[in-house]
Short mmCIF file of C-alpha atoms and ligand atoms in Angstrom, two decimals:
data_model
loop_
_atom_site.label_atom_id
_atom_site.label_comp_id
_atom_site.label_asym_id
_atom_site.label_seq_id
_atom_site.Cartn_x
_atom_site.Cartn_y
_atom_site.Cartn_z
CA MET A 20 101.18 85.26 114.85
CA ASN A 21 101.39 86.08 111.14
CA TYR A 22 98.06 86.84 109.39
CA ASN A 23 97.36 86.77 105.80
CA ALA A 24 94.69 88.44 103.51
CA GLU A 25 92.63 85.88 101.52
CA PRO A 26 93.13 86.31 97.83
CA PRO A 27 89.91 87.78 96.33
CA ARG A 28 87.27 85.27 95.63
CA ASP A 29 84.42 86.20 93.24
CA GLY A 30 85.91 89.62 92.64
CA LEU A 31 87.39 92.21 94.87
CA ARG A 32 84.77 94.00 97.15
CA LEU A 33 85.86 97.37 97.93
CA HIS A 34 82.47 99.00 97.88
CA LEU A 35 81.02 98.21 101.34
CA ASN A 36 83.87 98.94 103.63
CA GLU A 37 83.91 95.25 104.74
CA ASN A 38 87.10 93.41 106.13
CA THR A 39 88.63 92.40 102.89
CA ALA A 40 90.70 89.68 104.56
CA GLY A 41 87.88 87.98 106.48
CA CYS A 42 87.41 87.26 110.18
CA SER A 43 90.12 86.14 112.61
CA PRO A 44 90.81 82.46 112.16
CA ALA A 45 89.81 81.99 115.86
CA VAL A 46 86.25 82.83 114.86
CA LEU A 47 86.09 80.02 112.41
CA ALA A 48 87.47 77.78 115.11
CA ALA A 49 84.59 78.90 117.56
CA LEU A 50 81.99 78.29 114.90
CA ARG A 51 83.27 74.83 114.17
CA ALA A 52 83.18 74.09 117.89
CA ILE A 53 79.29 74.82 118.08
CA GLU A 54 77.39 71.65 119.40
CA ARG A 55 74.04 70.16 118.78
CA THR A 56 72.51 71.52 121.94
CA ASP A 57 73.97 75.05 121.29
CA THR A 58 71.71 75.34 118.29
CA ALA A 59 68.72 73.99 120.00
CA PHE A 60 68.49 76.10 123.20
CA TYR A 61 67.79 79.89 123.04
CA PRO A 62 70.99 81.78 123.42
CA ASP A 63 72.07 83.52 126.61
CA TYR A 64 73.93 86.94 126.10
CA GLY A 65 75.32 87.40 129.66
CA ALA A 66 78.86 86.32 129.04
CA VAL A 67 79.16 87.84 125.56
CA THR A 68 77.73 91.23 126.69
CA ALA A 69 80.06 91.36 129.69
CA LEU A 70 83.03 90.72 127.34
CA VAL A 71 81.73 93.56 125.06
CA GLU A 72 81.38 95.89 128.07
CA GLN A 73 84.95 94.94 129.14
CA SER A 74 86.41 95.43 125.70
CA LEU A 75 84.53 98.93 125.34
CA GLY A 76 85.58 99.85 128.92
CA VAL A 77 82.05 100.53 130.34
CA PRO A 78 80.38 99.11 133.54
CA ALA A 79 77.91 96.20 133.46
CA GLY A 80 74.46 97.26 132.13
CA TRP A 81 75.72 99.87 129.70
CA VAL A 82 75.77 97.61 126.63
CA GLN A 83 72.89 96.25 124.54
CA LEU A 84 73.86 93.88 121.68
CA THR A 85 72.09 94.20 118.46
CA ASN A 86 71.75 92.33 115.24
CA GLY A 87 74.27 94.33 113.49
CA LEU A 88 74.31 98.09 114.02
CA ASP A 89 71.50 98.35 111.50
CA GLU A 90 69.07 96.99 114.00
CA GLY A 91 70.37 99.57 116.50
CA LEU A 92 69.71 102.32 114.03
CA HIS A 93 66.02 100.92 113.68
CA VAL A 94 65.50 100.66 117.39
CA ALA A 95 66.85 104.25 117.98
CA ALA A 96 64.33 105.66 115.25
CA GLN A 97 61.41 103.66 116.84
CA ALA A 98 62.33 105.04 120.28
CA ALA A 99 62.51 108.65 118.94
CA ALA A 100 59.07 108.24 117.22
CA ARG A 101 57.43 106.60 119.98
CA ASP A 102 56.02 109.50 122.26
CA SER A 103 55.22 112.27 119.85
CA ARG A 104 53.26 112.58 116.66
CA ASP A 105 55.44 115.16 114.89
CA ALA A 106 58.83 113.67 115.85
CA ALA A 107 61.74 114.59 113.59
CA THR A 108 65.17 113.33 113.05
CA VAL A 109 68.22 115.50 111.91
CA ILE A 110 70.32 113.72 109.22
CA VAL A 111 73.80 115.24 108.39
CA GLU A 112 74.73 114.73 104.77
CA PRO A 113 76.34 113.03 103.14
CA ALA A 114 74.82 110.40 105.39
CA PHE A 115 74.71 106.63 105.63
CA GLU A 116 71.68 105.59 103.81
CA MET A 117 70.18 103.56 106.67
CA TYR A 118 69.42 106.68 108.63
CA ALA A 119 66.74 107.88 106.00
CA ALA A 120 65.45 104.20 105.72
CA CYS A 121 65.08 103.82 109.53
CA ALA A 122 63.51 107.30 109.83
CA ASP A 123 61.08 106.33 107.07
CA ALA A 124 60.19 103.03 108.78
CA ALA A 125 59.49 104.66 112.13
CA GLY A 126 57.53 107.53 110.60
CA LEU A 127 60.04 110.24 111.61
CA ARG A 128 59.83 113.53 109.72
CA GLN A 129 63.48 114.03 108.18
CA ILE A 130 65.53 117.25 108.31
CA HIS A 131 68.57 116.66 106.09
CA ILE A 132 71.45 119.16 106.59
CA PRO A 133 73.54 119.76 103.45
CA PRO A 134 77.41 119.72 103.64
CA PRO A 135 79.61 122.54 103.17
CA ALA A 136 81.85 122.36 100.11
CA ASP A 137 84.71 120.79 102.03
CA LEU A 138 82.38 118.16 103.56
CA SER A 139 83.38 119.17 107.02
CA PHE A 140 80.84 118.71 109.87
CA PRO A 141 78.43 121.69 109.73
CA LEU A 142 77.97 122.04 113.60
CA GLU A 143 76.23 125.43 113.55
CA ASP A 144 73.80 124.46 110.92
CA VAL A 145 72.98 121.40 112.79
CA LEU A 146 72.44 123.36 116.04
CA ARG A 147 70.19 125.78 114.07
CA ALA A 148 67.98 122.95 112.80
CA ILE A 149 67.17 121.60 116.29
CA ASP A 150 63.86 122.58 117.70
CA GLY A 151 61.53 120.88 120.10
CA SER A 152 60.24 118.34 117.51
CA VAL A 153 63.73 116.92 116.91
CA ARG A 154 63.92 113.53 118.78
CA LEU A 155 66.77 111.92 117.01
CA VAL A 156 70.15 113.34 115.85
CA SER A 157 72.29 110.89 113.80
CA ILE A 158 76.02 111.48 113.66
CA THR A 159 78.73 109.30 112.04
CA ASP A 160 82.11 109.72 113.54
CA PRO A 161 84.29 109.35 111.59
CA GLY A 162 81.83 110.08 108.73
CA ASN A 163 80.77 107.72 106.00
CA PRO A 164 81.57 108.41 103.13
CA THR A 165 84.03 111.13 104.04
CA GLY A 166 86.19 109.43 106.72
CA LEU A 167 86.31 112.91 108.29
CA PRO A 168 86.13 113.37 112.16
CA VAL A 169 83.30 115.23 113.92
CA PRO A 170 85.03 118.23 115.69
CA GLN A 171 85.92 117.77 119.29
CA GLY A 172 83.18 119.06 121.60
CA ALA A 173 80.47 118.97 118.81
CA ILE A 174 78.57 116.02 120.34
CA ALA A 175 78.43 117.51 123.85
CA ARG A 176 76.99 120.66 122.37
CA LEU A 177 74.48 118.84 120.51
CA ALA A 178 73.63 116.72 123.65
CA GLU A 179 72.98 119.98 125.42
CA ALA A 180 71.19 121.63 122.69
CA ALA A 181 68.81 118.80 122.29
CA PRO A 182 68.03 117.35 125.63
CA GLN A 183 64.69 115.94 124.32
CA ALA A 184 66.54 114.02 121.57
CA ILE A 185 68.58 110.89 121.30
CA VAL A 186 71.91 111.92 119.95
CA PHE A 187 72.95 108.85 118.14
CA VAL A 188 76.74 108.54 117.60
CA ASP A 189 77.36 105.98 114.98
CA GLU A 190 80.85 104.74 115.55
CA ALA A 191 81.02 102.06 112.89
CA TYR A 192 84.61 102.96 112.10
CA ALA A 193 85.96 103.84 115.58
CA ASP A 194 88.26 100.74 115.56
CA PHE A 195 90.07 102.46 112.76
CA SER A 196 89.99 106.11 114.23
CA GLY A 197 90.99 105.02 117.68
CA ARG A 198 88.69 107.74 119.02
CA THR A 199 85.30 107.19 120.87
CA ALA A 200 82.46 109.10 122.36
CA ILE A 201 81.77 106.28 124.81
CA PRO A 202 82.69 108.35 127.95
CA LEU A 203 79.91 110.87 127.04
CA PRO A 204 76.81 108.88 128.00
CA ASP A 205 78.07 109.05 131.65
CA ARG A 206 77.42 112.77 131.60
CA TYR A 207 74.68 113.01 128.87
CA ARG A 208 71.96 110.35 129.03
CA ASN A 209 70.56 111.27 125.79
CA VAL A 210 73.79 110.12 123.95
CA VAL A 211 73.84 106.69 122.45
CA VAL A 212 76.76 105.31 120.93
CA GLY A 213 76.63 102.60 118.18
CA ARG A 214 79.23 100.15 117.33
CA THR A 215 79.42 97.30 114.74
CA PHE A 216 81.55 94.17 114.63
CA ALA A 217 81.05 94.07 110.82
CA LYS A 218 83.70 96.29 109.66
CA ALA A 219 86.98 95.90 111.54
CA TYR A 220 86.28 92.56 113.00
CA GLY A 221 85.12 91.01 109.80
CA LEU A 222 81.75 89.79 111.04
CA ALA A 223 79.41 91.56 108.59
CA ALA A 224 77.61 88.28 107.41
CA LEU A 225 77.19 87.12 111.08
CA ARG A 226 75.48 90.39 112.15
CA ALA A 227 76.58 91.81 115.38
CA GLY A 228 76.53 95.33 116.72
CA ALA A 229 76.24 97.21 120.11
CA LEU A 230 74.47 100.13 121.70
CA VAL A 231 76.32 101.99 124.55
CA ALA A 232 74.32 104.14 126.69
CA HIS A 233 73.30 104.88 130.25
CA PRO A 234 71.19 101.86 131.55
CA ASP A 235 68.05 104.03 131.97
CA THR A 236 68.35 105.07 128.23
CA LEU A 237 68.95 101.50 127.27
CA ALA A 238 65.88 100.42 129.14
CA LEU A 239 63.49 101.88 126.52
CA PHE A 240 65.55 100.35 123.53
CA ARG A 241 65.28 96.98 125.34
CA ARG A 242 61.62 97.16 125.46
CA LEU A 243 61.61 97.62 121.66
CA LEU A 244 63.95 94.69 120.87
CA PRO A 245 63.13 91.14 120.46
CA PRO A 246 64.58 89.05 123.25
CA TYR A 247 66.71 86.73 121.17
CA ASN A 248 68.06 89.22 118.60
CA LEU A 249 71.45 87.40 117.89
CA ASN A 250 71.93 84.02 116.90
CA ILE A 251 74.30 81.55 118.56
CA ALA A 252 76.81 81.69 115.62
CA ALA A 253 77.07 85.56 116.01
CA VAL A 254 77.52 85.13 119.80
CA ARG A 255 80.37 82.61 119.53
CA ALA A 256 81.90 84.55 116.75
CA LEU A 257 81.79 87.70 118.67
CA GLU A 258 83.45 86.12 121.76
CA ALA A 259 86.13 84.72 119.68
CA ALA A 260 86.78 87.89 117.78
CA LEU A 261 87.13 90.12 120.86
CA ARG A 262 89.67 87.63 122.46
CA ASP A 263 91.79 87.90 119.31
CA ARG A 264 93.15 91.41 119.88
CA ALA A 265 96.11 90.60 117.61
CA TYR A 266 94.04 90.10 114.52
CA LEU A 267 92.26 93.37 115.05
CA ASP A 268 95.51 95.24 115.49
CA TRP A 269 97.07 93.57 112.42
CA TYR A 270 93.95 94.47 110.19
CA VAL A 271 93.88 98.10 111.37
CA GLY A 272 97.60 98.37 110.57
CA GLU A 273 96.76 96.95 107.00
CA SER A 274 93.99 99.62 106.64
CA VAL A 275 96.19 102.44 107.62
CA GLN A 276 98.83 101.26 105.10
CA SER A 277 96.08 101.09 102.47
CA ARG A 278 94.91 104.59 103.11
CA GLN A 279 98.56 105.70 102.57
CA LEU A 280 98.74 103.81 99.35
CA ILE A 281 95.55 105.40 98.21
CA TYR A 282 96.84 108.90 99.14
CA ASP A 283 100.08 108.35 97.40
CA PHE A 284 98.15 107.16 94.29
CA CYS A 285 95.83 110.17 94.30
CA ARG A 286 98.92 112.61 94.66
CA ARG A 287 100.73 111.08 91.68
CA ALA A 288 97.38 111.25 89.72
CA GLY A 289 96.49 114.81 90.81
CA LEU A 290 93.33 113.65 92.39
CA VAL A 291 91.68 115.34 95.37
CA TYR A 292 91.10 113.04 98.30
CA TRP A 293 89.67 113.47 101.96
CA PRO A 294 92.22 112.20 104.62
CA SER A 295 90.32 109.44 106.34
CA GLU A 296 89.99 108.11 109.83
CA ALA A 297 88.23 105.00 108.58
CA ASN A 298 88.80 102.03 106.28
CA PHE A 299 87.90 103.86 103.09
CA VAL A 300 89.03 106.89 101.23
CA LEU A 301 86.70 109.31 99.27
CA VAL A 302 88.27 110.47 96.07
CA HIS A 303 87.32 113.06 93.44
CA VAL A 304 87.82 111.55 90.13
CA GLY A 305 85.46 114.03 88.26
CA ASP A 306 83.18 113.24 85.30
CA GLU A 307 84.76 109.74 84.96
CA ALA A 308 83.38 108.53 88.29
CA ALA A 309 80.62 106.15 86.79
CA GLY A 310 83.01 105.19 83.94
CA LEU A 311 85.74 104.23 86.27
CA VAL A 312 83.52 102.31 88.53
CA ASP A 313 82.23 100.26 85.52
CA ALA A 314 85.60 99.70 83.97
CA LEU A 315 86.85 98.33 87.52
CA ALA A 316 83.74 96.23 87.94
CA GLN A 317 84.55 94.69 84.43
CA ARG A 318 87.76 93.44 86.02
CA GLY A 319 86.04 92.16 89.03
CA ILE A 320 87.07 95.10 91.34
CA PHE A 321 84.01 96.85 93.05
CA ILE A 322 84.22 100.36 94.39
CA ARG A 323 81.38 102.74 95.17
CA ASP A 324 80.09 105.54 93.08
CA LYS A 325 79.19 108.32 95.47
CA SER A 326 78.52 110.99 92.70
CA ARG A 327 74.88 111.28 93.77
CA ALA A 328 75.42 111.80 97.57
CA PRO A 329 75.00 115.39 98.52
CA GLY A 330 78.24 117.28 98.12
CA CYS A 331 79.96 114.27 96.62
CA ALA A 332 79.60 114.91 92.62
CA GLY A 333 82.47 113.20 90.90
CA CYS A 334 83.45 111.18 93.94
CA VAL A 335 84.12 107.48 94.45
CA ARG A 336 84.70 105.73 97.90
CA ILE A 337 87.31 102.94 97.93
CA THR A 338 87.70 100.47 100.90
CA ALA A 339 91.13 100.54 102.32
CA GLY A 340 91.37 97.03 103.52
CA ALA A 341 94.37 94.47 103.32
CA SER A 342 97.07 96.34 101.58
CA ALA A 343 97.64 93.46 99.05
CA HIS A 344 94.02 94.15 97.97
CA THR A 345 94.42 97.84 97.71
CA ARG A 346 97.56 97.41 95.46
CA ILE A 347 95.40 95.24 93.11
CA CYS A 348 92.82 97.95 92.88
CA LEU A 349 95.27 100.85 92.39
CA ALA A 350 97.03 99.02 89.73
CA ALA A 351 93.91 98.54 87.90
CA MET A 352 92.93 102.19 88.27
CA GLU A 353 96.32 103.18 86.93
CA ASP A 354 96.05 100.88 84.01
CA ILE A 355 92.37 102.28 83.19
CA ARG A 356 93.53 105.88 83.38
CA ALA A 357 96.48 105.33 81.32
CA SER A 358 94.51 103.62 78.56
CA ARG A 359 91.86 106.59 78.74
CA GLN A 360 94.68 109.11 78.22
CA ASN A 361 96.01 107.48 75.05
C1 PLP B 10 78.40 99.50 107.86
C2 PLP B 10 77.74 100.60 108.73
C3 PLP B 10 76.66 100.32 109.68
C4 PLP B 10 75.97 98.96 109.73
O1 PLP B 10 76.64 97.97 110.40
P1 PLP B 10 76.04 96.60 110.58
O2 PLP B 10 76.60 96.06 111.90
O3 PLP B 10 76.56 95.70 109.37
O4 PLP B 10 74.54 96.69 110.44
C5 PLP B 10 76.27 101.30 110.44
N1 PLP B 10 76.60 102.64 110.22
C6 PLP B 10 77.50 102.99 109.35
C7 PLP B 10 77.93 104.36 109.11
C8 PLP B 10 78.20 102.05 108.60
O5 PLP B 10 79.04 102.13 107.65
#
């Protein structure tokens, strides 16, 4: 099967790490096949949950679907805040902004760990920050906005160091990295892995995510979630998306090509970048970060200014989606930079 990237409509969105090509065509067919009674009856999640468990390679009972991974982050924060008055969460910077938002919503005290200059994962600093009050440790692997991996063995060490805490491994980009901590919850019941179908599968607007953990750990989360948290469109879309493995493989291949295009551009332009395992690349463009983001936006190309994130002064984050889209962005960046130098 040959897949194509849709030409950009309403601008080229490279600022939220979405699938720039859209979902699999099979997803649209499944949505069109929804019938009148499908929308009238409360949804059943048995079949779709089994399909997700199969696709992630875990036994029945180890997956809880969520309304996007964001709902999973909220429920983890609520679970962590539940049994203690002074519960705290450790957030490793630069971090996905939702961790602080969810901690705030749940009333968790926040301990932010600043990054080293090279933005690598500060395992020893995180371990030092853990005390009895820490009930949630949020890790993103690969990191957002860095795209860097968490070192091998780090999550197991955190799980051992903080048995009273949920060690939440946010794997929003694992479809691109090809690595996963999913085997760990078998050994460590405090490890919860979060996945989303928003990014690689192109279902961001439908809202579908999953938590993977030991069934005893998931039991508390299930008490905190509403019983019908996914709508029928998300359910049918997710089933169709999981069955179209070829589309996922095609898109991940496009993203890998796009990363390489961005690296090549950076080398030619003399820009520092972080080699990424995800569908985006963090690039250091210096003082011109805000100006570059604005100049691209004027051309209908949106990238993310990350200058204000801890450790990321002068940095932008560019989604590495369909290669045709990446080429459009890089050509515009080249043009903007050339016109500045004249
Ligand atoms: C995009 C993203 C999410 C949110 O995923 P949704 O399923 O859209 O809610 C969670 N964590 C990280 C690190 C992300 O980048």
